[in-house]
Amino acid sequence: MIGTSVLAASLVVSGATVASAQAKPTLGPYGYGAVKLGMSAKKARATGALVLKFPGGGGCSGWDLKKFRSPKNQVGVWISPRLGVAAIYARKNMRTPEGIKVGSTFAQLKAAYPGVKKNFYGMYTARVPGNKKALYTFGVEKGKVIEFGIMLKNQDCFG
């Protein structure tokens, strides 16, 4: 719905501490932390950042980020056998590099992503600045972002 290098560069430039950077985890433009879109299941597991929720039986498998578990009937990360990490969904306190988070207003979303548009499923999608292979998806209710994630444009795990 980030590169360690982007985070590290921002820490060097701003002089911020690692603790304050971890208070605002960033989702995008390439993934979350060491977990990157397109990364194979084997490499994603090797990061140590994921916990298996369901194996997928030959199709896409569902995972959670260890530090950010999703509710019982939800999945935080989808991994495709063909494409690797296909989608990552934000959890509490995550934000995009442009500052959008759960609770942001629709006006803030439009300002951050001027080309945002509603898709067939009722979700809003936007290009991911810096990653032409990915899209952000945003759920919006009553003028506020209620959920978001980042995914490969050609993901094959859902809708």
CSV table of N, CA and C in Angstrom, one decimal:
chain,number,residue,atom,x,y,z
A,1,MET,N,0.8,-0.3,0.0
A,1,MET,CA,0.0,0.0,0.0
A,1,MET,C,1.8,0.8,0.0
A,2,ILE,N,9.2,1.4,0.3
A,2,ILE,CA,10.2,2.2,1.0
A,2,ILE,C,11.5,1.5,0.8
A,3,GLY,N,12.5,2.2,0.8
A,3,GLY,CA,13.7,1.5,0.9
A,3,GLY,C,14.4,1.8,2.2
A,4,THR,N,15.1,0.9,2.7
A,4,THR,CA,15.9,1.1,3.9
A,4,THR,C,16.8,2.3,3.6
A,5,SER,N,17.3,2.3,2.3
A,5,SER,CA,18.2,3.4,1.9
A,5,SER,C,17.5,4.8,2.0
A,6,VAL,N,16.3,4.8,1.6
A,6,VAL,CA,15.5,6.1,1.7
A,6,VAL,C,15.4,6.5,3.1
A,7,LEU,N,15.1,5.6,4.0
A,7,LEU,CA,15.0,5.9,5.4
A,7,LEU,C,16.3,6.3,6.0
A,8,ALA,N,17.4,5.6,5.6
A,8,ALA,CA,18.7,5.9,6.1
A,8,ALA,C,19.1,7.3,5.7
A,9,ALA,N,18.9,7.6,4.4
A,9,ALA,CA,19.2,8.9,3.8
A,9,ALA,C,18.5,10.0,4.6
A,10,SER,N,17.2,9.8,4.9
A,10,SER,CA,16.4,10.8,5.5
A,10,SER,C,17.0,11.0,7.0
A,11,LEU,N,17.4,9.9,7.6
A,11,LEU,CA,18.0,10.1,8.9
A,11,LEU,C,19.3,10.9,8.9
A,12,VAL,N,20.1,10.6,7.9
A,12,VAL,CA,21.4,11.3,7.8
A,12,VAL,C,21.1,12.8,7.6
A,13,VAL,N,20.2,13.1,6.6
A,13,VAL,CA,19.9,14.5,6.3
A,13,VAL,C,19.3,15.2,7.4
A,14,SER,N,18.3,14.6,8.1
A,14,SER,CA,17.6,15.3,9.2
A,14,SER,C,18.3,15.2,10.5
A,15,GLY,N,19.2,14.2,10.7
A,15,GLY,CA,19.8,14.1,12.0
A,15,GLY,C,18.8,13.4,13.0
A,16,ALA,N,17.7,12.8,12.5
A,16,ALA,CA,16.8,12.2,13.4
A,16,ALA,C,17.4,10.9,14.0
A,17,THR,N,16.8,10.5,15.1
A,17,THR,CA,17.3,9.3,15.7
A,17,THR,C,16.5,8.1,15.1
A,18,VAL,N,17.1,6.9,15.2
A,18,VAL,CA,16.4,5.7,14.7
A,18,VAL,C,15.1,5.5,15.4
A,19,ALA,N,15.0,5.8,16.7
A,19,ALA,CA,13.8,5.7,17.5
A,19,ALA,C,12.7,6.5,16.9
A,20,SER,N,13.0,7.8,16.5
A,20,SER,CA,11.9,8.6,16.0
A,20,SER,C,11.5,8.2,14.6
A,21,ALA,N,12.5,7.6,13.8
A,21,ALA,CA,12.1,7.1,12.5
A,21,ALA,C,11.2,5.9,12.6
A,22,GLN,N,11.4,5.0,13.6
A,22,GLN,CA,10.6,3.9,13.7
A,22,GLN,C,9.2,4.2,14.2
A,23,ALA,N,9.0,5.4,14.8
A,23,ALA,CA,7.7,5.8,15.2
A,23,ALA,C,6.8,6.1,14.0
A,24,LYS,N,7.4,6.3,12.8
A,24,LYS,CA,6.6,6.6,11.6
A,24,LYS,C,7.0,5.6,10.5
A,25,PRO,N,6.6,4.4,10.6
A,25,PRO,CA,7.0,3.4,9.6
A,25,PRO,C,6.4,3.8,8.2
A,26,THR,N,7.2,3.6,7.2
A,26,THR,CA,6.9,4.1,5.8
A,26,THR,C,6.6,2.9,4.9
A,27,LEU,N,5.5,2.9,4.2
A,27,LEU,CA,5.1,1.9,3.3
A,27,LEU,C,5.2,2.5,1.9
A,28,GLY,N,6.3,2.1,1.1
A,28,GLY,CA,6.5,2.6,-0.2
A,28,GLY,C,7.9,3.2,-0.4
A,29,PRO,N,8.3,3.4,-1.6
A,29,PRO,CA,7.8,3.1,-2.8
A,29,PRO,C,8.0,1.7,-3.3
A,30,TYR,N,8.9,0.9,-2.6
A,30,TYR,CA,9.2,-0.4,-3.0
A,30,TYR,C,8.7,-1.5,-2.1
A,31,GLY,N,8.2,-1.1,-1.0
A,31,GLY,CA,7.7,-2.1,0.0
A,31,GLY,C,7.8,-1.6,1.4
A,32,TYR,N,8.1,-2.5,2.4
A,32,TYR,CA,8.2,-2.0,3.8
A,32,TYR,C,9.5,-2.6,4.3
A,33,GLY,N,10.4,-1.8,4.7
A,33,GLY,CA,11.7,-2.3,5.3
A,33,GLY,C,12.4,-3.2,4.3
A,34,ALA,N,12.8,-4.4,4.8
A,34,ALA,CA,13.5,-5.3,3.9
A,34,ALA,C,12.6,-6.1,3.0
A,35,VAL,N,11.3,-6.0,3.2
A,35,VAL,CA,10.3,-6.8,2.4
A,35,VAL,C,9.9,-5.9,1.2
A,36,LYS,N,10.3,-6.3,0.0
A,36,LYS,CA,10.2,-5.5,-1.2
A,36,LYS,C,9.2,-6.2,-2.2
A,37,LEU,N,8.4,-5.4,-2.9
A,37,LEU,CA,7.5,-5.9,-3.9
A,37,LEU,C,8.4,-6.7,-4.9
A,38,GLY,N,7.9,-7.8,-5.4
A,38,GLY,CA,8.6,-8.6,-6.4
A,38,GLY,C,9.6,-9.6,-5.8
A,39,MET,N,9.9,-9.4,-4.5
A,39,MET,CA,10.9,-10.3,-3.9
A,39,MET,C,10.3,-11.7,-3.8
A,40,SER,N,11.1,-12.7,-4.1
A,40,SER,CA,10.6,-14.1,-4.0
A,40,SER,C,10.2,-14.5,-2.6
A,41,ALA,N,9.4,-15.5,-2.5
A,41,ALA,CA,9.0,-16.0,-1.2
A,41,ALA,C,10.2,-16.4,-0.4
A,42,LYS,N,11.1,-17.0,-1.0
A,42,LYS,CA,12.3,-17.5,-0.3
A,42,LYS,C,13.1,-16.3,0.3
A,43,LYS,N,13.3,-15.3,-0.5
A,43,LYS,CA,14.0,-14.1,-0.1
A,43,LYS,C,13.2,-13.3,1.0
A,44,ALA,N,11.9,-13.3,0.8
A,44,ALA,CA,11.1,-12.6,1.8
A,44,ALA,C,11.1,-13.3,3.1
A,45,ARG,N,11.0,-14.6,3.1
A,45,ARG,CA,11.2,-15.4,4.4
A,45,ARG,C,12.5,-15.1,5.0
A,46,ALA,N,13.6,-15.1,4.2
A,46,ALA,CA,14.9,-14.9,4.7
A,46,ALA,C,15.1,-13.6,5.4
A,47,THR,N,14.3,-12.6,5.2
A,47,THR,CA,14.4,-11.3,5.9
A,47,THR,C,14.1,-11.4,7.4
A,48,GLY,N,13.4,-12.5,7.7
A,48,GLY,CA,13.0,-12.7,9.1
A,48,GLY,C,11.9,-11.7,9.6
A,49,ALA,N,11.3,-11.0,8.6
A,49,ALA,CA,10.3,-10.0,9.0
A,49,ALA,C,8.9,-10.4,8.8
A,50,LEU,N,8.7,-11.7,8.4
A,50,LEU,CA,7.4,-12.2,8.1
A,50,LEU,C,7.0,-13.4,8.9
A,51,VAL,N,5.7,-13.6,9.1
A,51,VAL,CA,5.1,-14.7,9.8
A,51,VAL,C,4.0,-15.3,8.9
A,52,LEU,N,4.1,-16.6,8.6
A,52,LEU,CA,3.1,-17.2,7.7
A,52,LEU,C,1.7,-17.3,8.4
A,53,LYS,N,0.7,-16.8,7.7
A,53,LYS,CA,-0.7,-16.9,8.2
A,53,LYS,C,-1.4,-18.1,7.5
A,54,PHE,N,-1.2,-18.3,6.2
A,54,PHE,CA,-1.8,-19.5,5.5
A,54,PHE,C,-0.9,-19.7,4.3
A,55,PRO,N,-0.6,-21.0,4.0
A,55,PRO,CA,0.3,-21.4,3.0
A,55,PRO,C,-0.1,-21.2,1.5
A,56,GLY,N,-1.4,-21.2,1.2
A,56,GLY,CA,-1.9,-20.9,-0.1
A,56,GLY,C,-2.1,-22.1,-1.0
A,57,GLY,N,-1.6,-23.2,-0.7
A,57,GLY,CA,-1.8,-24.5,-1.4
A,57,GLY,C,-1.5,-24.4,-2.9
A,58,GLY,N,-0.3,-23.8,-3.2
A,58,GLY,CA,0.1,-23.7,-4.6
A,58,GLY,C,-0.3,-22.3,-5.3
A,59,GLY,N,-1.2,-21.6,-4.6
A,59,GLY,CA,-1.5,-20.2,-5.1
A,59,GLY,C,-0.8,-19.2,-4.2
A,60,CYS,N,-1.4,-18.1,-4.1
A,60,CYS,CA,-0.8,-17.0,-3.3
A,60,CYS,C,-0.9,-17.4,-1.8
A,61,SER,N,0.2,-17.1,-1.1
A,61,SER,CA,0.3,-17.3,0.4
A,61,SER,C,0.1,-16.0,1.1
A,62,GLY,N,-0.5,-16.1,2.3
A,62,GLY,CA,-0.8,-14.9,3.1
A,62,GLY,C,0.2,-14.9,4.3
A,63,TRP,N,0.7,-13.7,4.6
A,63,TRP,CA,1.7,-13.5,5.6
A,63,TRP,C,1.4,-12.2,6.4
A,64,ASP,N,2.0,-12.1,7.5
A,64,ASP,CA,2.0,-10.8,8.3
A,64,ASP,C,3.4,-10.3,8.5
A,65,LEU,N,3.5,-9.0,8.7
A,65,LEU,CA,4.8,-8.5,9.1
A,65,LEU,C,4.9,-8.8,10.6
A,66,LYS,N,6.0,-9.3,11.1
A,66,LYS,CA,6.2,-9.7,12.5
A,66,LYS,C,5.8,-8.5,13.4
A,67,LYS,N,6.3,-7.3,13.1
A,67,LYS,CA,6.1,-6.1,13.9
A,67,LYS,C,4.7,-5.5,13.8
A,68,PHE,N,3.9,-5.9,12.8
A,68,PHE,CA,2.6,-5.3,12.5
A,68,PHE,C,1.7,-6.4,12.2
A,69,ARG,N,1.1,-7.1,13.1
A,69,ARG,CA,0.2,-8.2,12.9
A,69,ARG,C,-1.2,-7.7,12.4
A,70,SER,N,-1.8,-8.4,11.5
A,70,SER,CA,-3.1,-8.0,11.1
A,70,SER,C,-4.2,-8.8,11.9
A,71,PRO,N,-5.4,-8.4,11.9
A,71,PRO,CA,-6.5,-9.1,12.6
A,71,PRO,C,-6.6,-10.5,12.0
A,72,LYS,N,-7.3,-11.4,12.8
A,72,LYS,CA,-7.4,-12.8,12.5
A,72,LYS,C,-7.8,-13.1,11.1
A,73,ASN,N,-8.8,-12.5,10.5
A,73,ASN,CA,-9.2,-12.8,9.2
A,73,ASN,C,-8.7,-11.9,8.1
A,74,GLN,N,-7.5,-11.3,8.3
A,74,GLN,CA,-6.9,-10.5,7.3
A,74,GLN,C,-5.4,-10.9,7.2
A,75,VAL,N,-4.9,-10.4,6.1
A,75,VAL,CA,-3.5,-10.7,5.8
A,75,VAL,C,-2.7,-9.4,5.5
A,76,GLY,N,-1.5,-9.3,6.0
A,76,GLY,CA,-0.7,-8.1,5.7
A,76,GLY,C,0.1,-8.1,4.5
A,77,VAL,N,0.5,-9.3,4.0
A,77,VAL,CA,1.4,-9.4,2.8
A,77,VAL,C,0.9,-10.6,2.0
A,78,TRP,N,0.7,-10.4,0.7
A,78,TRP,CA,0.4,-11.5,-0.2
A,78,TRP,C,1.7,-11.8,-1.0
A,79,ILE,N,2.0,-13.1,-1.1
A,79,ILE,CA,3.1,-13.6,-1.9
A,79,ILE,C,2.6,-14.5,-3.0
A,80,SER,N,2.9,-14.1,-4.2
A,80,SER,CA,2.5,-14.9,-5.4
A,80,SER,C,3.6,-15.9,-5.8
A,81,PRO,N,3.3,-17.1,-6.1
A,81,PRO,CA,4.3,-18.1,-6.5
A,81,PRO,C,5.0,-17.6,-7.8
A,82,ARG,N,4.3,-16.8,-8.6
A,82,ARG,CA,4.9,-16.4,-9.9
A,82,ARG,C,5.6,-15.0,-9.8
A,83,LEU,N,5.1,-14.1,-9.0
A,83,LEU,CA,5.6,-12.7,-9.0
A,83,LEU,C,6.3,-12.4,-7.7
A,84,GLY,N,6.3,-13.2,-6.7
A,84,GLY,CA,6.9,-12.9,-5.4
A,84,GLY,C,5.9,-12.0,-4.6
A,85,VAL,N,6.5,-11.1,-3.8
A,85,VAL,CA,5.7,-10.3,-2.9
A,85,VAL,C,4.8,-9.4,-3.8
A,86,ALA,N,3.5,-9.6,-3.7
A,86,ALA,CA,2.6,-9.0,-4.6
A,86,ALA,C,1.9,-7.8,-4.0
A,87,ALA,N,1.7,-7.8,-2.7
A,87,ALA,CA,1.0,-6.7,-2.0
A,87,ALA,C,1.4,-6.6,-0.6
A,88,ILE,N,1.4,-5.4,0.0
A,88,ILE,CA,1.7,-5.2,1.4
A,88,ILE,C,0.6,-4.2,1.9
A,89,TYR,N,-0.1,-4.5,3.0
A,89,TYR,CA,-1.1,-3.6,3.5
A,89,TYR,C,-0.6,-2.9,4.7
A,90,ALA,N,-0.9,-1.7,4.9
A,90,ALA,CA,-0.5,-0.9,6.0
A,90,ALA,C,-1.1,-1.3,7.3
A,91,ARG,N,-0.4,-1.1,8.4
A,91,ARG,CA,-0.9,-1.4,9.7
A,91,ARG,C,-0.8,-0.1,10.5
A,92,LYS,N,-1.2,-0.1,11.7
A,92,LYS,CA,-1.3,1.1,12.6
A,92,LYS,C,0.0,1.9,12.5
A,93,ASN,N,-0.1,3.2,12.3
A,93,ASN,CA,1.0,4.1,12.3
A,93,ASN,C,1.8,4.2,11.0
A,94,MET,N,1.5,3.3,10.1
A,94,MET,CA,2.3,3.3,8.8
A,94,MET,C,1.8,4.5,8.0
A,95,ARG,N,2.6,5.0,7.1
A,95,ARG,CA,2.3,6.1,6.2
A,95,ARG,C,3.0,5.9,4.9
A,96,THR,N,2.6,6.6,3.9
A,96,THR,CA,3.3,6.6,2.7
A,96,THR,C,4.5,7.7,2.8
A,97,PRO,N,5.4,7.6,1.9
A,97,PRO,CA,6.5,8.7,1.9
A,97,PRO,C,5.9,10.1,1.8
A,98,GLU,N,4.7,10.2,1.2
A,98,GLU,CA,4.1,11.5,1.0
A,98,GLU,C,3.2,11.9,2.2
A,99,GLY,N,3.2,11.0,3.3
A,99,GLY,CA,2.6,11.4,4.5
A,99,GLY,C,1.1,10.9,4.7
A,100,ILE,N,0.6,10.1,3.8
A,100,ILE,CA,-0.8,9.7,3.9
A,100,ILE,C,-0.8,8.5,4.8
A,101,LYS,N,-1.8,8.5,5.7
A,101,LYS,CA,-2.0,7.4,6.7
A,101,LYS,C,-3.4,7.2,7.0
A,102,VAL,N,-3.8,6.1,7.7
A,102,VAL,CA,-5.2,5.9,8.1
A,102,VAL,C,-5.6,7.2,8.9
A,103,GLY,N,-6.7,7.8,8.5
A,103,GLY,CA,-7.1,9.0,9.2
A,103,GLY,C,-6.9,10.2,8.3
A,104,SER,N,-6.0,10.2,7.3
A,104,SER,CA,-5.8,11.3,6.4
A,104,SER,C,-7.2,11.6,5.7
A,105,THR,N,-7.4,12.9,5.4
A,105,THR,CA,-8.6,13.2,4.7
A,105,THR,C,-8.5,13.0,3.2
A,106,PHE,N,-9.6,12.9,2.6
A,106,PHE,CA,-9.6,12.7,1.1
A,106,PHE,C,-8.9,13.8,0.4
A,107,ALA,N,-9.1,15.0,0.9
A,107,ALA,CA,-8.4,16.2,0.4
A,107,ALA,C,-6.9,16.1,0.5
A,108,GLN,N,-6.4,15.5,1.6
A,108,GLN,CA,-5.0,15.3,1.7
A,108,GLN,C,-4.5,14.2,0.8
A,109,LEU,N,-5.3,13.2,0.6
A,109,LEU,CA,-5.0,12.1,-0.3
A,109,LEU,C,-4.9,12.7,-1.8
A,110,LYS,N,-5.9,13.5,-2.2
A,110,LYS,CA,-5.8,14.1,-3.5
A,110,LYS,C,-4.7,15.0,-3.7
A,111,ALA,N,-4.3,15.7,-2.6
A,111,ALA,CA,-3.1,16.7,-2.7
A,111,ALA,C,-1.8,15.9,-2.9
A,112,ALA,N,-1.7,14.8,-2.2
A,112,ALA,CA,-0.5,13.9,-2.2
A,112,ALA,C,-0.4,13.2,-3.6
A,113,TYR,N,-1.6,12.7,-4.1
A,113,TYR,CA,-1.6,11.9,-5.3
A,113,TYR,C,-2.7,12.5,-6.2
A,114,PRO,N,-2.4,13.6,-7.0
A,114,PRO,CA,-3.4,14.3,-7.8
A,114,PRO,C,-4.1,13.4,-8.8
A,115,GLY,N,-3.5,12.3,-9.2
A,115,GLY,CA,-4.2,11.4,-10.2
A,115,GLY,C,-5.0,10.3,-9.6
A,116,VAL,N,-5.2,10.4,-8.3
A,116,VAL,CA,-6.0,9.3,-7.6
A,116,VAL,C,-7.4,9.1,-8.2
A,117,LYS,N,-7.8,7.9,-8.4
A,117,LYS,CA,-9.1,7.6,-9.0
A,117,LYS,C,-9.7,6.4,-8.4
A,118,LYS,N,-11.0,6.4,-8.4
A,118,LYS,CA,-11.8,5.2,-7.9
A,118,LYS,C,-11.8,4.1,-8.9
A,119,ASN,N,-11.6,2.9,-8.4
A,119,ASN,CA,-11.6,1.7,-9.4
A,119,ASN,C,-12.9,1.0,-9.3
A,120,PHE,N,-13.0,-0.1,-10.1
A,120,PHE,CA,-14.2,-0.9,-10.2
A,120,PHE,C,-14.7,-1.4,-8.8
A,121,TYR,N,-13.7,-1.7,-7.9
A,121,TYR,CA,-14.1,-2.3,-6.6
A,121,TYR,C,-14.4,-1.2,-5.5
A,122,GLY,N,-14.4,0.0,-5.9
A,122,GLY,CA,-14.7,1.1,-4.9
A,122,GLY,C,-13.5,1.6,-4.2
A,123,MET,N,-12.3,1.1,-4.5
A,123,MET,CA,-11.1,1.5,-3.8
A,123,MET,C,-10.5,2.7,-4.7
A,124,TYR,N,-9.7,3.5,-4.1
A,124,TYR,CA,-9.0,4.5,-4.8
A,124,TYR,C,-7.6,4.0,-5.1
A,125,THR,N,-7.1,4.3,-6.3
A,125,THR,CA,-5.8,3.9,-6.7
A,125,THR,C,-5.0,5.1,-7.1
A,126,ALA,N,-3.7,5.0,-6.9
A,126,ALA,CA,-2.8,6.1,-7.3
A,126,ALA,C,-1.4,5.5,-7.7
A,127,ARG,N,-0.8,6.2,-8.6
A,127,ARG,CA,0.6,5.8,-9.0
A,127,ARG,C,1.5,6.0,-7.7
A,128,VAL,N,2.5,5.1,-7.7
A,128,VAL,CA,3.5,5.2,-6.6
A,128,VAL,C,4.7,6.0,-7.1
A,129,PRO,N,4.9,7.3,-6.6
A,129,PRO,CA,6.0,8.0,-7.1
A,129,PRO,C,7.3,7.3,-6.9
A,130,GLY,N,8.1,7.1,-7.9
A,130,GLY,CA,9.4,6.5,-7.8
A,130,GLY,C,9.3,5.0,-8.1
A,131,ASN,N,8.1,4.4,-8.4
A,131,ASN,CA,8.0,3.0,-8.7
A,131,ASN,C,6.9,2.8,-9.7
A,132,LYS,N,7.2,2.8,-11.0
A,132,LYS,CA,6.2,2.7,-12.0
A,132,LYS,C,5.6,1.3,-12.1
A,133,LYS,N,6.1,0.3,-11.4
A,133,LYS,CA,5.5,-1.1,-11.4
A,133,LYS,C,4.5,-1.3,-10.3
A,134,ALA,N,4.3,-0.2,-9.4
A,134,ALA,CA,3.4,-0.4,-8.3
A,134,ALA,C,2.2,0.6,-8.3
A,135,LEU,N,1.2,0.3,-7.5
A,135,LEU,CA,0.1,1.1,-7.2
A,135,LEU,C,-0.2,1.2,-5.7
A,136,TYR,N,-0.7,2.3,-5.3
A,136,TYR,CA,-1.3,2.4,-3.9
A,136,TYR,C,-2.7,2.2,-4.1
A,137,THR,N,-3.4,1.5,-3.1
A,137,THR,CA,-4.8,1.4,-3.0
A,137,THR,C,-5.2,2.0,-1.7
A,138,PHE,N,-6.3,2.7,-1.7
A,138,PHE,CA,-6.8,3.4,-0.5
A,138,PHE,C,-8.3,3.1,-0.3
A,139,GLY,N,-8.7,2.7,0.8
A,139,GLY,CA,-10.1,2.6,1.2
A,139,GLY,C,-10.5,3.9,1.9
A,140,VAL,N,-11.6,4.6,1.4
A,140,VAL,CA,-12.0,5.8,1.9
A,140,VAL,C,-13.5,5.7,2.3
A,141,GLU,N,-13.7,6.2,3.6
A,141,GLU,CA,-15.1,6.2,4.0
A,141,GLU,C,-15.3,7.6,4.8
A,142,LYS,N,-16.5,8.2,4.5
A,142,LYS,CA,-16.8,9.5,5.1
A,142,LYS,C,-15.7,10.5,5.1
A,143,GLY,N,-15.0,10.5,3.9
A,143,GLY,CA,-14.0,11.5,3.6
A,143,GLY,C,-12.6,11.3,4.3
A,144,LYS,N,-12.4,10.0,4.8
A,144,LYS,CA,-11.1,9.7,5.5
A,144,LYS,C,-10.6,8.4,5.0
A,145,VAL,N,-9.3,8.3,4.9
A,145,VAL,CA,-8.6,7.0,4.6
A,145,VAL,C,-8.8,6.1,5.7
A,146,ILE,N,-9.3,4.9,5.5
A,146,ILE,CA,-9.5,3.9,6.5
A,146,ILE,C,-8.6,2.7,6.3
A,147,GLU,N,-8.0,2.6,5.2
A,147,GLU,CA,-7.0,1.5,4.9
A,147,GLU,C,-6.2,1.8,3.7
A,148,PHE,N,-5.0,1.3,3.5
A,148,PHE,CA,-4.2,1.4,2.3
A,148,PHE,C,-3.2,0.4,2.2
A,149,GLY,N,-2.7,0.2,1.0
A,149,GLY,CA,-1.6,-0.8,0.7
A,149,GLY,C,-0.9,-0.4,-0.5
A,150,ILE,N,0.1,-1.2,-0.8
A,150,ILE,CA,0.9,-1.0,-2.0
A,150,ILE,C,1.0,-2.4,-2.7
A,151,MET,N,0.9,-2.4,-4.0
A,151,MET,CA,0.8,-3.7,-4.8
A,151,MET,C,1.5,-3.5,-6.1
A,152,LEU,N,1.9,-4.6,-6.6
A,152,LEU,CA,2.4,-4.7,-8.0
A,152,LEU,C,1.2,-4.4,-8.9
A,153,LYS,N,1.3,-3.7,-10.0
A,153,LYS,CA,0.2,-3.4,-10.9
A,153,LYS,C,-0.3,-4.7,-11.5
A,154,ASN,N,0.6,-5.7,-11.7
A,154,ASN,CA,0.2,-7.0,-12.3
A,154,ASN,C,0.1,-8.1,-11.3
A,155,GLN,N,-0.2,-7.7,-10.1
A,155,GLN,CA,-0.4,-8.8,-9.0
A,155,GLN,C,-1.4,-9.8,-9.4
A,156,ASP,N,-1.3,-11.0,-9.0
A,156,ASP,CA,-2.2,-12.1,-9.4
A,156,ASP,C,-2.8,-12.8,-8.2
A,157,CYS,N,-2.9,-12.1,-7.1
A,157,CYS,CA,-3.4,-12.8,-5.9
A,157,CYS,C,-4.9,-12.5,-5.6
A,158,PHE,N,-5.4,-11.4,-6.1
A,158,PHE,CA,-6.8,-11.0,-5.9
A,158,PHE,C,-7.2,-10.0,-6.9
A,159,GLY,N,-8.6,-9.8,-7.0
A,159,GLY,CA,-9.3,-8.9,-7.9
A,159,GLY,C,-8.4,-8.3,-8.9
